[in-house]
Amino acid sequence: MRAGRPAEILRGRGAAFAALAVMAALAGFLSWRSEWAPAAGAVLGAALLLRVVRERGTSGAERPARREAPGGGGGDILAACPDPVVTVDGRGIVTGANEAARALIPALRQGEPLALALRAPEVLEALRATARTGEACDVEYGARTPGDPFLAVRLRPLEGRSAAVALFFVDRTRERRVEAMRVDFIATVSHELRTPLASLVGFIDTLEGPARNDPAARGRFLGIMRDQANRMARLVDDLLQLSRVELNEHVVPTEPVDLSALAAQMGEVMTPLAHERGATIRLDVEDGLPPARGDRDQILRVVENLVQNALKYGGAGEVAIRTRLSEDGRWVRLSVADRGPGIAPEHLPRLTERFYRVSEAESRARGGTGLGLAIVKHIVGRHRGRLSIESALGKGTTVLVQLPVFTGQGRPPGA
């Protein structure tokens, strides 16, 4: 036998015969050592043969192709993508998706049409166009309600697979909200700051001119200027607070918050203000309530705004702060009630609009900016909670906030 022939046998299709040869050699060697060795050699040779056949069947050119993840063999790549990615075939059937995509589109199912899970006509139309023409396409959708994200979708045809398309989702919610807030902020500032700024400029001109040497007028004008400056500062603070809430309105808070403790804390903080206005604060908080799901600082701002409003417009009566658990156990409730003059029914639907005032003169005289209930509405909306306002002329006003109970998992009810 020529040199190199055994190596050819081991590398080629005769690997099994090479194993037989090795078996025979081992059997012969062992038979020379003892009389029981032929049987042992046969067993060892059979084991070697079985292993060679198995390795030969699962290696090299004869090894079966590794089962690829749905979507054309990019399962590992899909899983590594931080952004949502979905792959579909030419019929629009989902063939692959990563975890980020399943979290974004919970109804997504492999083997089912994408149209059943994604209700976005603009994306589905772009998908059909890309599958038909093979050309890449970009489209945007979303933000139909305040809590919805705004997404950009990049559709790219998959090479080597007829009419197959990959959809890459990118969250553009923050960018869109920043732009919307910029436009809204400019419009708001130009409207609400014009009057105090005009007052400041007018008083400055007066102090530099006719009242330059009039100490009494100077003192009076400086007091008015300070009030106007404080009003602008409050307005800017409220606008920034509202902007921060709107920017993250699509992100649901996930921390436990003791609503009764916050209510008791705010009642204590607001007691001096209540005394100044001849009012009293009555706490009726229930101990042992489950925590609410939320952002502690934002919920504290909600309680603060509601109590401040009750003290400003509720007159010299009693302001009651109450916490309870809903009957079905899903919501923690906070209510703030006053016994003031009440609000006419035609005003109730618009109370949470920014800068809407039942009485503009009274609101400004009491230091209101017209943004308090708007901030409350957006914070409650971010928490996927509920806000209701009940009032009757001569009987006072009650504002009720309901926040989801913290369960430690899943999404809050109604999210």
XYZ file of C-alpha atoms in Angstrom:
415
model
C 0.000 0.000 0.000
C 1.353 3.384 -0.996
C 2.199 5.964 1.670
C -0.614 8.428 2.249
C -3.326 5.965 1.286
C -4.699 5.649 4.881
C -4.946 9.438 5.153
C -6.996 9.572 1.949
C -9.329 6.948 3.302
C -9.786 8.812 6.581
C -10.481 12.108 4.788
C -12.704 10.702 2.040
C -15.845 8.706 1.909
C -14.054 5.580 3.178
C -13.820 6.828 6.765
C -15.908 3.875 7.929
C -13.520 1.373 6.365
C -10.614 3.120 8.058
C -12.389 2.626 11.350
C -12.762 -1.081 10.568
C -9.079 -1.317 9.895
C -8.285 0.360 13.200
C -10.700 -2.018 14.915
C -9.004 -5.039 13.421
C -5.535 -3.831 14.392
C -6.605 -3.176 17.951
C -8.300 -6.553 18.142
C -5.162 -8.275 16.942
C -2.980 -6.423 19.424
C -5.264 -7.183 22.322
C -5.586 -10.871 21.320
C -1.827 -11.138 21.519
C -1.923 -9.824 25.106
C -4.692 -12.049 26.525
C -7.247 -14.608 25.584
C -10.246 -12.357 26.352
C -8.908 -9.458 24.364
C -10.590 -10.334 20.969
C -14.004 -9.547 22.411
C -12.744 -6.312 23.994
C -11.084 -5.361 20.724
C -14.330 -5.916 18.853
C -16.269 -3.727 21.283
C -13.675 -0.956 21.144
C -13.540 -1.127 17.390
C -17.329 -0.900 17.120
C -17.331 2.163 19.369
C -14.669 3.803 17.222
C -16.623 2.990 14.095
C -19.822 4.496 15.496
C -18.018 7.692 16.535
C -16.326 8.144 13.162
C -19.607 7.649 11.321
C -21.370 10.175 13.575
C -18.624 12.773 13.248
C -18.419 12.240 9.522
C -22.169 12.677 9.201
C -22.158 15.993 11.059
C -18.969 17.663 9.797
C -17.530 19.006 6.594
C -19.445 19.109 3.338
C -21.874 16.359 4.402
C -22.989 18.095 7.639
C -26.622 19.261 7.478
C -27.057 23.022 7.277
C -27.591 24.581 10.721
C -31.222 25.438 11.309
C -31.444 29.152 10.770
C -33.538 31.506 12.777
C -36.611 32.852 11.062
C -35.878 35.755 8.812
C -33.081 34.344 6.675
C -30.461 33.153 9.122
C -30.066 36.406 11.013
C -31.444 35.217 14.333
C -28.272 36.078 16.252
C -28.083 39.461 14.536
C -31.751 40.197 15.274
C -31.299 39.337 18.930
C -28.261 41.636 19.161
C -30.099 44.654 17.752
C -31.124 47.076 20.536
C -33.909 48.563 18.406
C -36.995 46.601 17.304
C -36.490 44.616 14.077
C -39.055 42.521 12.190
C -38.579 40.457 9.039
C -41.425 39.469 6.705
C -41.666 37.489 3.494
C -43.146 38.623 0.194
C -46.682 37.935 1.423
C -46.272 40.110 4.510
C -46.001 37.118 6.855
C -43.768 37.611 9.895
C -40.689 35.377 9.648
C -38.596 36.804 12.470
C -38.542 39.392 15.254
C -36.313 40.255 18.186
C -37.401 40.795 21.785
C -37.489 44.577 21.384
C -39.974 44.197 18.511
C -42.209 41.864 20.509
C -42.214 44.349 23.390
C -43.138 47.187 21.031
C -45.822 45.174 19.201
C -47.249 42.663 21.719
C -49.648 41.149 19.159
C -46.763 40.170 16.854
C -46.807 36.440 15.975
C -44.412 34.509 13.780
C -46.177 32.934 10.832
C -49.031 35.473 10.905
C -49.491 38.568 8.715
C -47.856 41.704 10.074
C -51.088 43.566 9.330
C -52.830 41.675 12.155
C -50.419 43.059 14.761
C -49.428 46.473 13.399
C -52.303 48.882 12.751
C -50.325 51.471 10.807
C -51.593 51.882 7.223
C -48.625 54.000 6.185
C -46.153 51.298 7.250
C -48.105 48.471 5.603
C -48.378 50.441 2.352
C -44.631 51.107 2.397
C -44.033 47.396 3.069
C -46.029 46.406 -0.006
C -44.143 48.926 -2.122
C -40.737 47.708 -0.926
C -41.683 44.051 -1.487
C -42.921 44.882 -4.991
C -40.091 47.147 -6.175
C -37.169 45.983 -4.050
C -36.362 49.588 -3.148
C -35.665 50.823 0.384
C -38.217 53.079 2.013
C -38.532 55.200 5.174
C -41.823 56.094 6.847
C -43.031 57.533 10.171
C -46.133 56.780 12.221
C -47.627 56.955 15.700
C -48.476 59.600 18.326
C -52.236 59.334 17.702
C -52.898 59.811 21.424
C -50.746 61.629 24.026
C -49.302 58.389 25.396
C -48.388 56.824 22.029
C -44.752 56.710 20.859
C -43.729 58.242 17.527
C -41.669 55.835 15.425
C -39.569 56.003 12.290
C -39.538 52.756 10.273
C -36.792 51.866 7.817
C -37.799 49.184 5.338
C -34.944 47.364 3.592
C -35.195 44.444 1.116
C -33.296 41.302 2.111
C -30.729 40.143 -0.440
C -31.102 36.637 -1.752
C -34.705 36.257 -0.592
C -37.438 37.114 -3.026
C -39.563 40.058 -1.860
C -38.497 39.608 1.784
C -38.213 42.822 3.796
C -36.679 43.840 7.128
C -38.343 46.594 9.160
C -36.179 48.589 11.571
C -38.108 50.657 14.148
C -36.525 53.747 15.718
C -38.239 55.669 18.540
C -38.483 59.356 17.609
C -40.898 60.298 20.398
C -38.433 62.432 22.319
C -37.356 64.399 19.241
C -40.944 65.058 18.206
C -41.988 66.096 21.697
C -39.019 68.434 22.004
C -39.940 70.118 18.737
C -43.606 70.406 19.700
C -42.684 71.827 23.088
C -40.336 74.348 21.500
C -43.099 75.673 19.254
C -45.643 75.657 22.064
C -43.252 77.300 24.492
C -42.558 80.185 22.110
C -46.265 80.757 21.520
C -47.034 80.568 25.240
C -44.239 82.862 26.326
C -45.101 85.474 23.714
C -48.691 85.523 24.977
C -48.370 85.187 28.743
C -45.199 87.193 29.365
C -46.135 90.192 27.259
C -48.258 91.874 29.950
C -45.815 91.626 32.894
C -42.892 92.594 30.687
C -44.776 95.625 29.416
C -45.531 96.586 33.020
C -41.874 96.285 34.024
C -40.687 98.346 31.073
C -43.315 101.019 31.797
C -42.373 101.309 35.472
C -38.674 101.426 34.649
C -39.297 104.287 32.244
C -41.321 106.076 34.931
C -38.622 105.617 37.555
C -36.015 106.929 35.159
C -38.208 109.920 34.282
C -41.002 111.605 36.268
C -40.615 109.509 39.445
C -36.854 109.731 39.591
C -36.917 111.967 42.666
C -40.185 110.699 44.192
C -39.363 108.203 46.999
C -43.044 107.300 47.631
C -43.721 106.528 43.976
C -40.446 104.650 43.673
C -41.325 102.394 46.601
C -44.805 101.693 45.235
C -43.543 100.979 41.703
C -40.760 98.703 42.933
C -43.327 96.638 44.839
C -45.433 96.216 41.690
C -42.341 95.344 39.662
C -41.415 92.668 42.196
C -44.892 91.131 41.943
C -44.697 91.079 38.150
C -41.231 89.504 38.236
C -42.454 86.843 40.679
C -45.395 86.148 38.412
C -43.066 85.596 35.453
C -40.852 83.324 37.551
C -43.861 81.197 38.556
C -44.989 81.026 34.956
C -41.572 79.924 33.712
C -41.328 77.307 36.484
C -44.751 75.889 35.585
C -43.925 75.854 31.880
C -40.700 73.966 32.512
C -42.507 71.502 34.772
C -45.183 70.926 32.145
C -42.537 70.480 29.444
C -40.679 67.855 31.468
C -43.886 65.916 32.061
C -44.871 66.027 28.389
C -41.400 64.968 27.293
C -41.655 61.668 29.199
C -45.411 61.181 28.973
C -44.979 57.963 26.959
C -42.780 56.413 29.698
C -44.873 54.804 32.442
C -43.390 55.199 35.980
C -42.691 51.914 37.733
C -41.797 52.784 41.355
C -43.974 52.232 44.470
C -45.266 55.427 46.112
C -47.042 55.744 49.469
C -49.889 58.089 48.566
C -51.171 58.443 52.132
C -47.727 59.525 53.357
C -47.460 62.125 50.582
C -50.921 63.466 51.392
C -50.047 63.785 55.088
C -46.747 65.481 54.224
C -48.401 68.021 51.934
C -51.140 68.720 54.481
C -48.480 69.659 57.024
C -46.549 71.807 54.532
C -49.678 73.696 53.467
C -50.979 74.398 56.978
C -49.310 77.844 57.258
C -50.814 78.912 53.914
C -54.213 77.679 55.083
C -53.937 79.795 58.239
C -53.080 82.864 56.161
C -56.263 82.405 54.172
C -58.431 81.616 57.169
C -58.922 77.988 56.103
C -58.237 74.635 57.744
C -56.896 71.363 56.342
C -58.482 68.084 57.383
C -56.594 64.857 56.707
C -58.567 61.658 56.188
C -55.902 59.208 55.030
C -56.313 55.459 55.313
C -53.416 53.530 56.811
C -52.214 50.309 55.247
C -53.048 51.234 51.668
C -51.011 49.457 49.008
C -48.491 51.709 47.266
C -49.389 53.388 43.994
C -47.313 52.930 40.866
C -45.655 56.213 40.050
C -43.007 58.907 40.232
C -42.842 60.285 43.783
C -41.798 63.832 42.858
C -44.497 64.154 40.231
C -47.246 62.796 42.491
C -46.111 65.208 45.204
C -46.540 68.014 42.654
C -50.069 66.783 41.931
C -51.039 66.902 45.611
C -49.396 70.306 46.016
C -51.233 71.824 43.052
C -54.609 70.469 44.130
C -54.263 71.683 47.716
C -53.001 75.088 46.574
C -55.966 75.482 44.230
C -58.397 74.510 46.981
C -56.875 77.077 49.341
C -56.743 79.818 46.688
C -60.275 79.479 45.370
C -62.107 77.592 48.115
C -62.535 80.525 50.454
C -62.081 80.427 54.211
C -63.627 77.013 54.741
C -62.254 73.538 55.151
C -60.061 71.660 52.675
C -60.308 67.877 53.025
C -57.530 65.562 51.774
C -58.608 61.943 51.592
C -57.010 58.658 50.422
C -58.827 55.375 49.822
C -58.540 52.100 47.891
C -61.001 51.520 45.053
C -63.643 48.838 45.489
C -62.004 46.535 42.943
C -58.568 47.004 44.572
C -56.889 48.218 41.385
C -56.595 51.940 42.173
C -55.387 54.132 45.016
C -57.581 57.222 45.239
C -56.690 60.740 46.353
C -59.354 63.422 46.625
C -59.048 67.102 47.549
C -62.329 68.882 48.349
C -63.171 72.447 49.341
C -66.386 74.152 50.417
C -65.941 77.232 48.295
C -68.243 78.949 45.793
C -67.951 76.112 43.280
C -67.602 76.207 39.498
C -70.338 76.551 36.891
C -70.919 73.385 34.794
C -69.899 75.012 31.490
C -66.361 75.556 32.795
C -65.676 72.021 34.036
C -64.674 70.408 30.700
C -62.021 73.072 30.079
C -60.454 73.396 33.511
C -57.429 71.254 32.589
C -56.610 73.268 29.462
C -53.448 75.264 29.825
C -54.070 78.936 30.675
C -57.815 78.435 30.939
C -59.223 80.434 33.853
C -62.781 80.709 35.133
C -61.966 84.273 36.195
C -58.743 85.604 34.742
C -58.645 88.647 37.023
C -59.185 86.556 40.168
C -56.633 83.963 39.079
C -53.921 86.546 38.500
C -54.788 88.373 41.714
C -54.252 85.118 43.631
C -50.971 84.345 41.886
C -52.292 81.658 39.541
C -50.592 80.885 36.217
C -53.409 78.890 34.615
C -51.150 75.817 34.360
C -51.760 74.003 37.661
C -54.524 71.646 36.515
C -52.849 71.176 33.117
C -49.771 69.894 34.931
C -51.959 67.626 37.076
C -53.706 66.229 33.987
C -50.457 65.392 32.196
C -48.867 63.812 35.263
C -51.939 61.634 35.852
C -51.939 60.748 32.151
C -48.291 59.712 32.303
C -49.139 57.435 35.245
C -52.032 55.939 33.237
C -54.331 57.143 35.992
C -57.709 58.855 36.060
C -58.667 62.447 36.852
C -62.171 63.760 37.518
C -63.529 67.085 38.758
C -66.934 67.555 40.348
C -68.325 70.932 41.372
C -71.586 72.719 42.026
C -72.209 76.395 42.565
C -72.356 77.175 46.254
C -71.284 73.646 47.285
C -67.572 73.510 46.561
C -65.299 71.468 44.317
C -63.832 67.971 44.582
C -60.912 66.743 42.478
C -60.349 62.974 42.398
C -57.102 61.336 41.241
C -56.857 57.561 40.833
C -53.458 55.913 40.381
C -52.768 52.237 39.583
C -51.806 50.012 42.503
C -48.170 48.947 42.418
C -47.951 45.225 41.754
C -44.241 44.916 41.044
C -44.790 43.537 37.559
C -46.614 44.153 34.299
C -48.239 47.353 33.151
C -50.781 49.382 35.099
C -54.468 48.875 34.314
C -55.594 50.797 31.273
C -52.035 51.264 29.944
